[in-house]
Amino acid sequence: MPACSEGDETWGTWHSLSAPNCIDAPSARVGHSAHSWQPNKAASQLRIVILGGADPVGTFNDVSLFDPVTKMWTKLAIPPELPDPGLSRYEHTSALFNNEEILIFGGATRDGPLGDMFSIRLTVDNTTEPQSNLWQLTYSSTEMDRATFKHDARTQHTSACLTELGQLLVFAGAGLGSTPVLDSQVYMYDIRKNCWSTVNLTGTNGPSERFGHLALYQPPATKSNDTPERLPCGRFYVHGGMAENAFFDDFFQLEFTKIDASGVHASWSQIEPSMDGNPITSNLMNSCAVQHNRSILTECKTPVSHHVPCARAAHGGVCVPLPTTSERFEVMIFVFGGVSEMGALNDMFCFHTGTNQWTEIELCCPVPKARLDFAYCLFTQTVDLTTDNALSKLNLKTEKQILSCTSSHLLRQYFFIHGGMDTEGNVFGDAWAILLSENCESHQSEIDQAS
């Protein structure tokens, strides 16, 4: 990916992925969703899937694929069997399951919030022309009829929160206007069982009703057994959001504790960040040096500072697992943009669960314009170390750094954003990516097996 690997500013720099004069590029929009997709796990077929969204005129019933290497867009035909409103919605939840099925829940149209659930399949057909890929969307009302959500319709509820067992998590959201639904429960949709359930919550420190919050799920570091009990072993994070005119800066995690006849049980706890010490710990530095795992926290040449993100909503974020040889569950949670009482934002923070600290990342120019309600996801680029130009691709100065990796491939993880708007009414259609981490394929394979 040339745009994400040139020069000496690989770390700490956003790279524009917008291609001029691409006729298939989606129009400027807000409230859409994005997912990284690699059909057949082929690195050459990496695509970003963009679904739905809206602008001041109306909603978009469309799906686009983006190639972050060539910066080219491809529009997909919408299955005519898809019932209204279909993908013509914004601020919905969507999730990519089993690398082919896209689940869509809720969101809103001009008529109000939605509470429906449906799925479409994303496939590649190579039968007609072996040298080309034909991307297809399919929908079957009989095969993919989804259980009804029997609670309040909602929008601005979560992002893509799918457990390692194929369970979609939904928390809170908005009803009409700036009023959240009066519902602080966590709901779980089990894709394989095609049923909704309410998680039994314990703990008194759970988040209040809100919308526009960031919600992320990080699978465990080791693969969970898909037992009949189907208890998720990862963690569900909720940050910020708003209710009426109040913005939140609080941060919570939900851990699943047991399952019994009454269902899944989980416990909320509020994360209180530490302001002591150095967020870039010696343990992290040593682990990165030995395993050739690098991150923006260890490599960014610009200053980093201890700041807690201001209260905000409609922001984006991703989870990046940390290399570890222990049973500790450690991730970096990156947060970008959103809106506060002062207006739209374009700052970036990282929360390190190992040190329990926030770090504000001082970014190199250019930086995306301040924005809220944009689409975002994490995607992984594979770098082949056996090629002659591996050094230039990696921005490494000696072969010694490459030799520290026992694999023939490095995996580079990027935070991708598209679109959004500011508080002046400007709607964006640009795409950006920033490098967050780089690690040997063996480490990432363990993570992929767990997810």
PDB file of C-alpha atoms in Angstrom, residues 173-415:
ATOM      1  CA  GLY A 173     -29.197   4.099  21.638  1.00  0.00           C
ATOM      2  CA  ALA A 174     -31.482   6.970  20.656  1.00  0.00           C
ATOM      3  CA  GLY A 175     -35.194   7.137  20.093  1.00  0.00           C
ATOM      4  CA  LEU A 176     -36.519  10.366  18.620  1.00  0.00           C
ATOM      5  CA  GLY A 177     -34.404  13.518  18.556  1.00  0.00           C
ATOM      6  CA  SER A 178     -31.741  13.798  21.244  1.00  0.00           C
ATOM      7  CA  THR A 179     -33.512  11.523  23.713  1.00  0.00           C
ATOM      8  CA  PRO A 180     -31.995   8.113  24.458  1.00  0.00           C
ATOM      9  CA  VAL A 181     -34.207   5.067  24.752  1.00  0.00           C
ATOM     10  CA  LEU A 182     -35.049   4.435  28.402  1.00  0.00           C
ATOM     11  CA  ASP A 183     -33.217   1.153  28.375  1.00  0.00           C
ATOM     12  CA  SER A 184     -29.830   0.318  29.918  1.00  0.00           C
ATOM     13  CA  GLN A 185     -29.970  -3.409  29.219  1.00  0.00           C
ATOM     14  CA  VAL A 186     -27.490  -5.270  27.035  1.00  0.00           C
ATOM     15  CA  TYR A 187     -29.069  -7.423  24.337  1.00  0.00           C
ATOM     16  CA  MET A 188     -27.444 -10.346  22.572  1.00  0.00           C
ATOM     17  CA  TYR A 189     -28.424 -11.761  19.205  1.00  0.00           C
ATOM     18  CA  ASP A 190     -27.052 -15.261  18.588  1.00  0.00           C
ATOM     19  CA  ILE A 191     -26.604 -15.682  14.845  1.00  0.00           C
ATOM     20  CA  ARG A 192     -26.419 -19.488  14.900  1.00  0.00           C
ATOM     21  CA  LYS A 193     -29.479 -19.858  17.132  1.00  0.00           C
ATOM     22  CA  ASN A 194     -31.364 -16.954  15.498  1.00  0.00           C
ATOM     23  CA  CYS A 195     -32.615 -15.608  18.801  1.00  0.00           C
ATOM     24  CA  TRP A 196     -32.422 -12.480  20.949  1.00  0.00           C
ATOM     25  CA  SER A 197     -31.783 -12.586  24.690  1.00  0.00           C
ATOM     26  CA  THR A 198     -31.244 -10.104  27.492  1.00  0.00           C
ATOM     27  CA  VAL A 199     -27.923 -10.330  29.331  1.00  0.00           C
ATOM     28  CA  ASN A 200     -28.333 -10.641  33.114  1.00  0.00           C
ATOM     29  CA  LEU A 201     -26.324  -7.722  34.481  1.00  0.00           C
ATOM     30  CA  THR A 202     -24.638  -7.403  37.851  1.00  0.00           C
ATOM     31  CA  GLY A 203     -22.607  -4.561  39.278  1.00  0.00           C
ATOM     32  CA  THR A 204     -23.780  -1.060  40.127  1.00  0.00           C
ATOM     33  CA  ASN A 205     -21.275   0.811  37.974  1.00  0.00           C
ATOM     34  CA  GLY A 206     -22.815   0.303  34.560  1.00  0.00           C
ATOM     35  CA  PRO A 207     -23.302   3.091  32.017  1.00  0.00           C
ATOM     36  CA  SER A 208     -26.489   5.143  32.017  1.00  0.00           C
ATOM     37  CA  GLU A 209     -28.843   5.465  29.048  1.00  0.00           C
ATOM     38  CA  ARG A 210     -27.099   7.194  26.144  1.00  0.00           C
ATOM     39  CA  PHE A 211     -26.561   7.286  22.406  1.00  0.00           C
ATOM     40  CA  GLY A 212     -23.659   8.092  20.114  1.00  0.00           C
ATOM     41  CA  HIS A 213     -21.325   6.118  22.363  1.00  0.00           C
ATOM     42  CA  LEU A 214     -18.376   4.077  21.130  1.00  0.00           C
ATOM     43  CA  ALA A 215     -18.938   0.363  21.715  1.00  0.00           C
ATOM     44  CA  LEU A 216     -16.261  -2.216  20.906  1.00  0.00           C
ATOM     45  CA  TYR A 217     -15.816  -5.916  21.569  1.00  0.00           C
ATOM     46  CA  GLN A 218     -12.376  -7.509  21.830  1.00  0.00           C
ATOM     47  CA  PRO A 219     -12.225 -11.323  21.567  1.00  0.00           C
ATOM     48  CA  PRO A 220      -9.936 -13.242  23.952  1.00  0.00           C
ATOM     49  CA  ALA A 221      -6.262 -13.791  23.190  1.00  0.00           C
ATOM     50  CA  THR A 222      -6.820 -17.547  22.950  1.00  0.00           C
ATOM     51  CA  LYS A 223      -9.553 -19.300  21.018  1.00  0.00           C
ATOM     52  CA  SER A 224     -12.746 -20.018  22.929  1.00  0.00           C
ATOM     53  CA  ASN A 225     -14.360 -23.430  22.788  1.00  0.00           C
ATOM     54  CA  ASP A 226     -17.663 -23.255  20.934  1.00  0.00           C
ATOM     55  CA  THR A 227     -19.507 -25.239  23.585  1.00  0.00           C
ATOM     56  CA  PRO A 228     -23.301 -25.500  23.893  1.00  0.00           C
ATOM     57  CA  GLU A 229     -23.082 -22.951  26.715  1.00  0.00           C
ATOM     58  CA  ARG A 230     -21.732 -20.301  24.292  1.00  0.00           C
ATOM     59  CA  LEU A 231     -20.288 -17.930  26.896  1.00  0.00           C
ATOM     60  CA  PRO A 232     -18.212 -15.103  25.350  1.00  0.00           C
ATOM     61  CA  CYS A 233     -14.715 -14.824  26.831  1.00  0.00           C
ATOM     62  CA  GLY A 234     -13.810 -11.360  25.523  1.00  0.00           C
ATOM     63  CA  ARG A 235     -14.662  -7.895  26.814  1.00  0.00           C
ATOM     64  CA  PHE A 236     -17.242  -5.336  25.740  1.00  0.00           C
ATOM     65  CA  TYR A 237     -16.162  -1.688  26.034  1.00  0.00           C
ATOM     66  CA  VAL A 238     -18.374   1.416  26.088  1.00  0.00           C
ATOM     67  CA  HIS A 239     -16.937   4.937  25.959  1.00  0.00           C
ATOM     68  CA  GLY A 240     -18.623   8.341  25.999  1.00  0.00           C
ATOM     69  CA  GLY A 241     -21.869   9.180  24.257  1.00  0.00           C
ATOM     70  CA  MET A 242     -24.559  11.701  25.141  1.00  0.00           C
ATOM     71  CA  ALA A 243     -28.101  12.145  26.431  1.00  0.00           C
ATOM     72  CA  GLU A 244     -30.139  15.271  25.701  1.00  0.00           C
ATOM     73  CA  ASN A 245     -27.475  18.033  25.836  1.00  0.00           C
ATOM     74  CA  ALA A 246     -25.051  16.231  28.160  1.00  0.00           C
ATOM     75  CA  PHE A 247     -21.861  14.615  26.851  1.00  0.00           C
ATOM     76  CA  PHE A 248     -20.099  11.766  28.682  1.00  0.00           C
ATOM     77  CA  ASP A 249     -16.411  10.966  29.118  1.00  0.00           C
ATOM     78  CA  ASP A 250     -16.871   7.809  31.195  1.00  0.00           C
ATOM     79  CA  PHE A 251     -15.483   4.425  30.201  1.00  0.00           C
ATOM     80  CA  PHE A 252     -16.835   0.959  31.034  1.00  0.00           C
ATOM     81  CA  GLN A 253     -16.110  -2.685  30.402  1.00  0.00           C
ATOM     82  CA  LEU A 254     -18.452  -5.653  30.538  1.00  0.00           C
ATOM     83  CA  GLU A 255     -17.121  -9.125  31.355  1.00  0.00           C
ATOM     84  CA  PHE A 256     -19.224 -12.235  30.828  1.00  0.00           C
ATOM     85  CA  THR A 257     -19.152 -14.399  33.936  1.00  0.00           C
ATOM     86  CA  LYS A 258     -21.393 -17.439  33.566  1.00  0.00           C
ATOM     87  CA  ILE A 259     -24.348 -18.981  31.804  1.00  0.00           C
ATOM     88  CA  ASP A 260     -27.234 -20.856  33.395  1.00  0.00           C
ATOM     89  CA  ALA A 261     -30.906 -21.585  32.821  1.00  0.00           C
ATOM     90  CA  SER A 262     -31.727 -17.881  32.954  1.00  0.00           C
ATOM     91  CA  GLY A 263     -29.188 -17.000  30.272  1.00  0.00           C
ATOM     92  CA  VAL A 264     -25.845 -15.241  30.033  1.00  0.00           C
ATOM     93  CA  HIS A 265     -24.609 -13.272  33.043  1.00  0.00           C
ATOM     94  CA  ALA A 266     -22.169 -10.368  32.885  1.00  0.00           C
ATOM     95  CA  SER A 267     -20.736  -7.718  35.161  1.00  0.00           C
ATOM     96  CA  TRP A 268     -20.151  -4.024  34.449  1.00  0.00           C
ATOM     97  CA  SER A 269     -17.199  -2.137  35.893  1.00  0.00           C
ATOM     98  CA  GLN A 270     -16.169   1.452  35.331  1.00  0.00           C
ATOM     99  CA  ILE A 271     -12.609   1.985  34.144  1.00  0.00           C
ATOM    100  CA  GLU A 272     -10.813   4.648  36.158  1.00  0.00           C
ATOM    101  CA  PRO A 273      -7.662   5.599  34.229  1.00  0.00           C
ATOM    102  CA  SER A 274      -4.341   5.957  36.012  1.00  0.00           C
ATOM    103  CA  MET A 275      -2.421   9.211  35.627  1.00  0.00           C
ATOM    104  CA  ASP A 276       0.857   7.859  37.052  1.00  0.00           C
ATOM    105  CA  GLY A 277       3.902   6.530  35.249  1.00  0.00           C
ATOM    106  CA  ASN A 278       4.751   6.122  31.595  1.00  0.00           C
ATOM    107  CA  PRO A 279       2.122   4.592  29.293  1.00  0.00           C
ATOM    108  CA  ILE A 280       4.914   3.147  27.138  1.00  0.00           C
ATOM    109  CA  THR A 281       6.112   0.569  29.634  1.00  0.00           C
ATOM    110  CA  SER A 282       9.460  -1.212  29.485  1.00  0.00           C
ATOM    111  CA  ASN A 283       7.616  -4.546  29.258  1.00  0.00           C
ATOM    112  CA  LEU A 284       5.816  -3.386  26.138  1.00  0.00           C
ATOM    113  CA  MET A 285       9.050  -2.098  24.605  1.00  0.00           C
ATOM    114  CA  ASN A 286      10.905  -5.349  25.333  1.00  0.00           C
ATOM    115  CA  SER A 287       8.066  -7.486  23.984  1.00  0.00           C
ATOM    116  CA  CYS A 288       7.940  -5.446  20.800  1.00  0.00           C
ATOM    117  CA  ALA A 289      11.713  -5.655  20.314  1.00  0.00           C
ATOM    118  CA  VAL A 290      11.849  -9.435  20.716  1.00  0.00           C
ATOM    119  CA  GLN A 291       8.779 -10.334  18.653  1.00  0.00           C
ATOM    120  CA  HIS A 292       9.043  -7.553  16.072  1.00  0.00           C
ATOM    121  CA  ASN A 293       5.775  -6.076  17.259  1.00  0.00           C
ATOM    122  CA  ARG A 294       5.660  -2.332  16.854  1.00  0.00           C
ATOM    123  CA  SER A 295       2.893   0.138  17.573  1.00  0.00           C
ATOM    124  CA  ILE A 296       2.220   3.819  17.247  1.00  0.00           C
ATOM    125  CA  LEU A 297       2.861   4.098  21.001  1.00  0.00           C
ATOM    126  CA  THR A 298       6.418   2.784  20.721  1.00  0.00           C
ATOM    127  CA  GLU A 299       7.363   4.194  17.311  1.00  0.00           C
ATOM    128  CA  CYS A 300       5.653   7.580  17.011  1.00  0.00           C
ATOM    129  CA  LYS A 301       8.383  10.212  16.946  1.00  0.00           C
ATOM    130  CA  THR A 302       6.063  13.001  18.017  1.00  0.00           C
ATOM    131  CA  PRO A 303       5.452  13.672  21.726  1.00  0.00           C
ATOM    132  CA  VAL A 304       2.754  11.778  23.560  1.00  0.00           C
ATOM    133  CA  SER A 305       1.032  13.195  26.606  1.00  0.00           C
ATOM    134  CA  HIS A 306      -1.234  12.074  29.447  1.00  0.00           C
ATOM    135  CA  HIS A 307      -4.692  13.427  28.696  1.00  0.00           C
ATOM    136  CA  VAL A 308      -8.103  11.868  29.096  1.00  0.00           C
ATOM    137  CA  PRO A 309     -10.371  12.344  26.068  1.00  0.00           C
ATOM    138  CA  CYS A 310     -12.896  15.102  26.622  1.00  0.00           C
ATOM    139  CA  ALA A 311     -16.565  14.146  26.828  1.00  0.00           C
ATOM    140  CA  ARG A 312     -17.761  13.290  23.328  1.00  0.00           C
ATOM    141  CA  ALA A 313     -20.202  11.389  21.150  1.00  0.00           C
ATOM    142  CA  ALA A 314     -20.387  10.066  17.575  1.00  0.00           C
ATOM    143  CA  HIS A 315     -16.687   9.169  17.641  1.00  0.00           C
ATOM    144  CA  GLY A 316     -14.903   6.169  16.152  1.00  0.00           C
ATOM    145  CA  GLY A 317     -12.518   3.607  17.547  1.00  0.00           C
ATOM    146  CA  VAL A 318     -10.849   0.230  17.164  1.00  0.00           C
ATOM    147  CA  CYS A 319      -9.220  -2.405  19.405  1.00  0.00           C
ATOM    148  CA  VAL A 320      -5.704  -3.700  18.709  1.00  0.00           C
ATOM    149  CA  PRO A 321      -4.534  -6.719  20.781  1.00  0.00           C
ATOM    150  CA  LEU A 322      -1.159  -6.378  22.471  1.00  0.00           C
ATOM    151  CA  PRO A 323       1.543  -9.060  22.159  1.00  0.00           C
ATOM    152  CA  THR A 324       1.728 -11.067  25.352  1.00  0.00           C
ATOM    153  CA  THR A 325       3.048 -14.445  26.458  1.00  0.00           C
ATOM    154  CA  SER A 326       0.925 -14.497  29.592  1.00  0.00           C
ATOM    155  CA  GLU A 327      -2.777 -15.014  30.194  1.00  0.00           C
ATOM    156  CA  ARG A 328      -3.254 -11.278  30.706  1.00  0.00           C
ATOM    157  CA  PHE A 329      -5.867  -9.655  28.508  1.00  0.00           C
ATOM    158  CA  GLU A 330      -4.266  -6.524  27.079  1.00  0.00           C
ATOM    159  CA  VAL A 331      -5.387  -4.336  24.208  1.00  0.00           C
ATOM    160  CA  MET A 332      -4.862  -0.848  22.867  1.00  0.00           C
ATOM    161  CA  ILE A 333      -8.152   0.980  22.328  1.00  0.00           C
ATOM    162  CA  PHE A 334      -7.859   3.852  19.853  1.00  0.00           C
ATOM    163  CA  VAL A 335     -10.375   6.703  19.752  1.00  0.00           C
ATOM    164  CA  PHE A 336     -10.651   9.388  17.070  1.00  0.00           C
ATOM    165  CA  GLY A 337     -12.854  12.428  16.506  1.00  0.00           C
ATOM    166  CA  GLY A 338     -16.496  12.869  17.430  1.00  0.00           C
ATOM    167  CA  VAL A 339     -18.297  15.906  18.779  1.00  0.00           C
ATOM    168  CA  SER A 340     -18.135  17.674  22.145  1.00  0.00           C
ATOM    169  CA  GLU A 341     -19.877  20.715  23.580  1.00  0.00           C
ATOM    170  CA  MET A 342     -17.143  22.764  21.853  1.00  0.00           C
ATOM    171  CA  GLY A 343     -17.801  21.292  18.389  1.00  0.00           C
ATOM    172  CA  ALA A 344     -16.391  18.627  16.088  1.00  0.00           C
ATOM    173  CA  LEU A 345     -13.079  16.934  16.989  1.00  0.00           C
ATOM    174  CA  ASN A 346     -10.112  15.406  15.167  1.00  0.00           C
ATOM    175  CA  ASP A 347      -7.895  14.378  18.072  1.00  0.00           C
ATOM    176  CA  MET A 348      -6.701  10.840  18.723  1.00  0.00           C
ATOM    177  CA  PHE A 349      -6.202   8.890  21.941  1.00  0.00           C
ATOM    178  CA  CYS A 350      -5.062   5.416  22.927  1.00  0.00           C
ATOM    179  CA  PHE A 351      -6.081   3.541  26.074  1.00  0.00           C
ATOM    180  CA  HIS A 352      -3.617   0.839  27.122  1.00  0.00           C
ATOM    181  CA  THR A 353      -5.392  -1.782  29.248  1.00  0.00           C
ATOM    182  CA  GLY A 354      -2.081  -3.088  30.603  1.00  0.00           C
ATOM    183  CA  THR A 355      -1.136   0.255  32.177  1.00  0.00           C
ATOM    184  CA  ASN A 356      -4.721   1.498  32.555  1.00  0.00           C
ATOM    185  CA  GLN A 357      -3.715   4.800  30.976  1.00  0.00           C
ATOM    186  CA  TRP A 358      -4.858   7.133  28.232  1.00  0.00           C
ATOM    187  CA  THR A 359      -2.294   8.697  25.912  1.00  0.00           C
ATOM    188  CA  GLU A 360      -3.045  11.543  23.529  1.00  0.00           C
ATOM    189  CA  ILE A 361      -1.206  10.978  20.267  1.00  0.00           C
ATOM    190  CA  GLU A 362       0.179  14.177  18.772  1.00  0.00           C
ATOM    191  CA  LEU A 363      -0.256  13.584  15.061  1.00  0.00           C
ATOM    192  CA  CYS A 364       1.851  14.742  12.136  1.00  0.00           C
ATOM    193  CA  CYS A 365       0.167  16.732   9.376  1.00  0.00           C
ATOM    194  CA  PRO A 366      -2.003  16.216   7.466  1.00  0.00           C
ATOM    195  CA  VAL A 367      -4.844  15.333   9.831  1.00  0.00           C
ATOM    196  CA  PRO A 368      -8.433  14.652   8.715  1.00  0.00           C
ATOM    197  CA  LYS A 369     -10.817  17.548   9.259  1.00  0.00           C
ATOM    198  CA  ALA A 370     -12.707  17.491  12.550  1.00  0.00           C
ATOM    199  CA  ARG A 371     -15.754  15.263  12.151  1.00  0.00           C
ATOM    200  CA  LEU A 372     -18.425  13.127  13.743  1.00  0.00           C
ATOM    201  CA  ASP A 373     -20.671  10.267  12.663  1.00  0.00           C
ATOM    202  CA  PHE A 374     -18.163   8.751  10.234  1.00  0.00           C
ATOM    203  CA  ALA A 375     -17.641   5.114   9.223  1.00  0.00           C
ATOM    204  CA  TYR A 376     -14.590   3.349  10.641  1.00  0.00           C
ATOM    205  CA  CYS A 377     -12.941  -0.049  10.950  1.00  0.00           C
ATOM    206  CA  LEU A 378      -9.619  -1.810  11.453  1.00  0.00           C
ATOM    207  CA  PHE A 379      -7.981  -3.449   8.445  1.00  0.00           C
ATOM    208  CA  THR A 380      -4.812  -5.499   8.065  1.00  0.00           C
ATOM    209  CA  GLN A 381      -2.251  -5.229   5.260  1.00  0.00           C
ATOM    210  CA  THR A 382       0.115  -8.155   4.654  1.00  0.00           C
ATOM    211  CA  VAL A 383       3.742  -7.305   3.784  1.00  0.00           C
ATOM    212  CA  ASP A 384       5.776 -10.075   2.140  1.00  0.00           C
ATOM    213  CA  LEU A 385       9.312  -9.950   3.606  1.00  0.00           C
ATOM    214  CA  THR A 386      10.702 -12.133   0.827  1.00  0.00           C
ATOM    215  CA  THR A 387      10.416  -9.393  -1.793  1.00  0.00           C
ATOM    216  CA  ASP A 388      13.324  -7.165  -2.747  1.00  0.00           C
ATOM    217  CA  ASN A 389      11.642  -3.949  -1.620  1.00  0.00           C
ATOM    218  CA  ALA A 390      10.585  -5.159   1.829  1.00  0.00           C
ATOM    219  CA  LEU A 391      12.881  -2.676   3.556  1.00  0.00           C
ATOM    220  CA  SER A 392      11.346   0.303   1.803  1.00  0.00           C
ATOM    221  CA  LYS A 393       7.841  -1.007   2.433  1.00  0.00           C
ATOM    222  CA  LEU A 394       8.503  -1.272   6.141  1.00  0.00           C
ATOM    223  CA  ASN A 395      10.528   1.912   6.508  1.00  0.00           C
ATOM    224  CA  LEU A 396      13.274  -0.150   8.188  1.00  0.00           C
ATOM    225  CA  LYS A 397      16.902   0.899   8.027  1.00  0.00           C
ATOM    226  CA  THR A 398      18.630  -2.451   8.599  1.00  0.00           C
ATOM    227  CA  GLU A 399      18.001  -6.100   7.818  1.00  0.00           C
ATOM    228  CA  LYS A 400      18.507  -6.869  11.515  1.00  0.00           C
ATOM    229  CA  GLN A 401      15.030  -5.560  12.233  1.00  0.00           C
ATOM    230  CA  ILE A 402      13.519  -7.876   9.638  1.00  0.00           C
ATOM    231  CA  LEU A 403      15.483 -10.874  10.926  1.00  0.00           C
ATOM    232  CA  SER A 404      13.866 -10.407  14.345  1.00  0.00           C
ATOM    233  CA  CYS A 405      10.664 -11.655  12.749  1.00  0.00           C
ATOM    234  CA  THR A 406      10.539 -15.441  12.365  1.00  0.00           C
ATOM    235  CA  SER A 407       7.721 -15.261   9.827  1.00  0.00           C
ATOM    236  CA  SER A 408       7.977 -14.423   6.130  1.00  0.00           C
ATOM    237  CA  HIS A 409       5.159 -11.914   6.498  1.00  0.00           C
ATOM    238  CA  LEU A 410       4.384  -8.889   8.622  1.00  0.00           C
ATOM    239  CA  LEU A 411       0.847  -7.739   9.279  1.00  0.00           C
ATOM    240  CA  ARG A 412       0.206  -4.013   9.539  1.00  0.00           C
ATOM    241  CA  GLN A 413      -3.009  -2.856  11.162  1.00  0.00           C
ATOM    242  CA  TYR A 414      -4.635   0.409  10.112  1.00  0.00           C
ATOM    243  CA  PHE A 415      -7.429   2.569  11.503  1.00  0.00           C
TER     244      PHE A 415
END
